[in-house]
């Protein structure tokens, strides 16, 4: 089996067969365990909601035909605005429980895609998705009827009686935690939801259970990686942010840095060795633009160099480097630079940082750049950092 | 029941009875699920190992008599060095499995404290411990024989057959995840480990199960908070760091700031409203010292003010504030200040940051201070931040 290398190719091959695959994402929950007023899927990490991370991960998979999100009325407005240009994303009303939301999603799918072969169910609060795993789960569902992903148990699971006493503790090795994504043949998930009881719809949690019980399907379970976990508590938001920072999906664009070859090579090498992609043209989405400004440049040159970034909307931050080859920046230069960085911050509405490199001392420039790119802290926006021996 | 308000009072009262309570912490594991070369309990967060957070949380509880840590030979050396001045901490050799490590701990406890009433078992990688919860678990163990803490299941638990197919999915509401701490009457845990099989010692994971099966004890399960989770994967380290930053256990000492009453009031108010404790004397452990330096001070005054912090070992960072009431810092002043901050960084071996406040513009000083205190970033150590309208 190969994944199609052609973008926007809306199926994938299993042996000789083409499969239509769509995903239903229940995202109507209120996230009461998070202890935040915002439902957890709408909590923001680095300026983007969890549900957007999830949706955008699915949109990067070319063979997924529809991404159906079931959400609350408030979420509906927000997501419709965000994804109105994406024909694959359908935002529909959620139900009062998880299963009722999924049922709404499957009903909607029947209308928009009656020839769907495989339905993937995934949680809105599991934003880390990989194409390979999704394909394996979809393929297993095609073969067996239903499939899911499991993880080893971290804690022993115990049964408790009504008075709070231990009844039994389950042998950890015989059980697994059921995670997402799960996938189903369209007929299997449809039958499961048609046949199941109101009690299931109101109190059940596990789609695989419905497929087994009401559609008589075999359910294949695949071992999954640990990043599949469900963001449930506030601590999970911190964990997700840490994983994002570590995930090496940063890319920067270097503008004017080749004016100082030593600097240019140093930046390219040190950022690349940390997995940060460097280019010299502005792609559509980038973490940072690093612009070199010379100490002897006329003021218009600084403005001109920085003009390029004003129309760039997906950009996270701008870092201006001022090299002062002959030693220490004099006061007027320092002030102009500070002024320029603050102006840039206000004009571009992005975080802007300045770095003064004195006497071409590159010392910990790499650490500072990585820190600014990865942390991208709004609090430090407008500040000037200095690389020098002093 | 009340906890003794007297520090170093080594028992607590249950009704009319005084109880001797000690804790055994298995910390000999290799942490293979963390994907790091260092065992997870020895991974460092903000300069301190996870196991040290755990040990120090126990040391803050005055009525715990002994804190017995079972660890690997490498861990043994590190921990013995760190806690040699703490008579309550005993570092002993771990076994080849979790249960064998706990057994070693209980055997050691028999020697150092034959009159122990309650043994608490806790994981080295669960560093967030609260006295109240520990007391409730110990009390429940005293009453019933054994007690533990449980949490609702986040994922549905499923049984899997040898071919990887779903056998059954457990109704989530009838089961709980068993967490730590757990507590046992001394006789119960002793009997459990005397009677259990080699198979239990080699493959078992749950002490409560041994107490129920081999000592015939009832096991009371208490609902616990979500911060009890076991740090298992790398993402859990990020989560722990996030919780630490949020936990509002920061305290700062303000030195010389009262020379500028406006500044002093602003800092006290803005840090206090964020839960950061402010004092004007150096206590034994603090997050940061904030030292005010005047623009017109003679150089010795700066040195003298900063001398106080050189002997302070638990300190996390030093923040120097330079106020320039009449406008912009001239070049020599800026350079002297930069030099002073870098010298301080090198002399104290702490992170040192400088903040220049121009024209008594306090604007986002509060944000910057909170950021420096809470992030305490080594990469930014030695940098000068500026608060100004420019």
PDB file of C-alpha atoms in Angstrom, chain A residues 108-206:
ATOM      1  CA  UNK A 108     -24.041  14.598   7.904  1.00  0.00           C
ATOM      2  CA  UNK A 109     -21.500  12.397   6.153  1.00  0.00           C
ATOM      3  CA  UNK A 110     -24.323  10.330   4.622  1.00  0.00           C
ATOM      4  CA  UNK A 111     -25.512  13.508   2.915  1.00  0.00           C
ATOM      5  CA  UNK A 112     -22.210  14.939   1.703  1.00  0.00           C
ATOM      6  CA  UNK A 113     -20.506  11.653   0.851  1.00  0.00           C
ATOM      7  CA  UNK A 114     -22.844   8.679   0.348  1.00  0.00           C
ATOM      8  CA  UNK A 115     -20.006   6.673  -1.230  1.00  0.00           C
ATOM      9  CA  UNK A 116     -17.771   6.882   1.856  1.00  0.00           C
ATOM     10  CA  UNK A 117     -15.895   3.604   2.528  1.00  0.00           C
ATOM     11  CA  UNK A 118     -14.146   4.281   5.820  1.00  0.00           C
ATOM     12  CA  UNK A 119     -15.123   6.637   8.653  1.00  0.00           C
ATOM     13  CA  UNK A 120     -12.355   7.685  11.025  1.00  0.00           C
ATOM     14  CA  UNK A 121     -13.420   8.939  14.457  1.00  0.00           C
ATOM     15  CA  UNK A 122     -10.942  11.163  16.257  1.00  0.00           C
ATOM     16  CA  UNK A 123     -11.087  13.498  19.274  1.00  0.00           C
ATOM     17  CA  UNK A 124     -10.740  17.233  18.806  1.00  0.00           C
ATOM     18  CA  UNK A 125      -8.343  17.297  21.762  1.00  0.00           C
ATOM     19  CA  UNK A 126      -5.804  14.882  20.294  1.00  0.00           C
ATOM     20  CA  UNK A 127      -3.962  17.308  18.018  1.00  0.00           C
ATOM     21  CA  UNK A 128      -0.913  15.169  17.234  1.00  0.00           C
ATOM     22  CA  UNK A 129      -1.839  12.962  14.289  1.00  0.00           C
ATOM     23  CA  UNK A 130       0.388  11.174  11.822  1.00  0.00           C
ATOM     24  CA  UNK A 131      -0.601  10.090   8.350  1.00  0.00           C
ATOM     25  CA  UNK A 132       1.016   6.651   8.592  1.00  0.00           C
ATOM     26  CA  UNK A 133      -0.860   5.676  11.715  1.00  0.00           C
ATOM     27  CA  UNK A 134      -4.143   6.973  10.309  1.00  0.00           C
ATOM     28  CA  UNK A 135      -3.582   4.913   7.172  1.00  0.00           C
ATOM     29  CA  UNK A 136      -2.825   1.769   9.175  1.00  0.00           C
ATOM     30  CA  UNK A 137      -5.975   2.188  11.251  1.00  0.00           C
ATOM     31  CA  UNK A 138      -8.105   2.851   8.136  1.00  0.00           C
ATOM     32  CA  UNK A 139      -6.615  -0.189   6.424  1.00  0.00           C
ATOM     33  CA  UNK A 140      -7.253  -2.420   9.431  1.00  0.00           C
ATOM     34  CA  UNK A 141     -10.856  -1.181   9.521  1.00  0.00           C
ATOM     35  CA  UNK A 142     -11.245  -1.961   5.826  1.00  0.00           C
ATOM     36  CA  UNK A 143      -9.962  -5.480   6.444  1.00  0.00           C
ATOM     37  CA  UNK A 144     -11.706  -6.317   9.735  1.00  0.00           C
ATOM     38  CA  UNK A 145     -14.685  -3.920   9.982  1.00  0.00           C
ATOM     39  CA  UNK A 146     -13.376  -1.763  12.836  1.00  0.00           C
ATOM     40  CA  UNK A 147      -9.995  -0.801  14.272  1.00  0.00           C
ATOM     41  CA  UNK A 148      -8.556   1.330  17.033  1.00  0.00           C
ATOM     42  CA  UNK A 149      -5.315   2.309  18.662  1.00  0.00           C
ATOM     43  CA  UNK A 150      -4.281   1.174  22.140  1.00  0.00           C
ATOM     44  CA  UNK A 151      -1.544   2.100  24.602  1.00  0.00           C
ATOM     45  CA  UNK A 152      -0.119   0.179  27.590  1.00  0.00           C
ATOM     46  CA  UNK A 153      -1.723   1.160  30.916  1.00  0.00           C
ATOM     47  CA  UNK A 154       0.338   3.613  32.965  1.00  0.00           C
ATOM     48  CA  UNK A 155      -1.575   2.965  36.199  1.00  0.00           C
ATOM     49  CA  UNK A 156      -3.090  -0.276  37.427  1.00  0.00           C
ATOM     50  CA  UNK A 157      -6.860  -0.317  36.888  1.00  0.00           C
ATOM     51  CA  UNK A 158      -8.995  -1.269  39.871  1.00  0.00           C
ATOM     52  CA  UNK A 159     -12.658  -2.049  40.442  1.00  0.00           C
ATOM     53  CA  UNK A 160     -14.188  -0.199  43.380  1.00  0.00           C
ATOM     54  CA  UNK A 161     -17.367  -1.100  45.307  1.00  0.00           C
ATOM     55  CA  UNK A 162     -20.087   1.358  46.324  1.00  0.00           C
ATOM     56  CA  UNK A 163     -18.409   1.964  49.718  1.00  0.00           C
ATOM     57  CA  UNK A 164     -15.070   2.867  48.135  1.00  0.00           C
ATOM     58  CA  UNK A 165     -13.281  -0.423  48.819  1.00  0.00           C
ATOM     59  CA  UNK A 166     -11.090  -2.315  46.392  1.00  0.00           C
ATOM     60  CA  UNK A 167     -12.889  -5.190  44.670  1.00  0.00           C
ATOM     61  CA  UNK A 168     -10.148  -6.312  42.354  1.00  0.00           C
ATOM     62  CA  UNK A 169      -7.047  -4.967  40.657  1.00  0.00           C
ATOM     63  CA  UNK A 170      -6.694  -5.933  36.995  1.00  0.00           C
ATOM     64  CA  UNK A 171      -3.465  -7.536  35.786  1.00  0.00           C
ATOM     65  CA  UNK A 172      -1.919  -4.613  33.908  1.00  0.00           C
ATOM     66  CA  UNK A 173      -0.458  -6.655  31.068  1.00  0.00           C
ATOM     67  CA  UNK A 174      -3.836  -8.056  29.958  1.00  0.00           C
ATOM     68  CA  UNK A 175      -5.451  -4.676  29.445  1.00  0.00           C
ATOM     69  CA  UNK A 176      -4.801  -1.595  27.332  1.00  0.00           C
ATOM     70  CA  UNK A 177      -5.976   1.990  27.238  1.00  0.00           C
ATOM     71  CA  UNK A 178      -8.150   2.592  24.179  1.00  0.00           C
ATOM     72  CA  UNK A 179      -7.074   5.774  22.373  1.00  0.00           C
ATOM     73  CA  UNK A 180      -7.885   7.461  19.060  1.00  0.00           C
ATOM     74  CA  UNK A 181      -8.037   7.467  16.028  1.00  0.00           C
ATOM     75  CA  UNK A 182     -10.524   4.668  15.423  1.00  0.00           C
ATOM     76  CA  UNK A 183     -11.816   3.673  12.008  1.00  0.00           C
ATOM     77  CA  UNK A 184     -14.862   1.782  10.758  1.00  0.00           C
ATOM     78  CA  UNK A 185     -16.300   0.493   7.540  1.00  0.00           C
ATOM     79  CA  UNK A 186     -19.099   2.930   6.767  1.00  0.00           C
ATOM     80  CA  UNK A 187     -21.781   0.212   7.018  1.00  0.00           C
ATOM     81  CA  UNK A 188     -20.408  -0.983  10.363  1.00  0.00           C
ATOM     82  CA  UNK A 189     -20.484   2.410  12.089  1.00  0.00           C
ATOM     83  CA  UNK A 190     -23.863   3.225  10.534  1.00  0.00           C
ATOM     84  CA  UNK A 191     -25.390  -0.031  11.765  1.00  0.00           C
ATOM     85  CA  UNK A 192     -23.789   0.389  15.197  1.00  0.00           C
ATOM     86  CA  UNK A 193     -25.411   3.795  15.684  1.00  0.00           C
ATOM     87  CA  UNK A 194     -28.746   2.696  14.207  1.00  0.00           C
ATOM     88  CA  UNK A 195     -29.013  -0.321  16.499  1.00  0.00           C
ATOM     89  CA  UNK A 196     -27.624   1.027  19.756  1.00  0.00           C
ATOM     90  CA  UNK A 197     -29.863   2.098  22.633  1.00  0.00           C
ATOM     91  CA  UNK A 198     -30.559   5.554  24.045  1.00  0.00           C
ATOM     92  CA  UNK A 199     -28.617   4.467  27.103  1.00  0.00           C
ATOM     93  CA  UNK A 200     -25.572   3.851  24.909  1.00  0.00           C
ATOM     94  CA  UNK A 201     -25.982   7.243  23.261  1.00  0.00           C
ATOM     95  CA  UNK A 202     -26.284   8.988  26.612  1.00  0.00           C
ATOM     96  CA  UNK A 203     -23.732   7.165  28.749  1.00  0.00           C
ATOM     97  CA  UNK A 204     -21.415   5.195  26.472  1.00  0.00           C
ATOM     98  CA  UNK A 205     -17.918   6.319  25.601  1.00  0.00           C
ATOM     99  CA  UNK A 206     -16.463   3.705  23.265  1.00  0.00           C
TER     100      UNK A 206
END
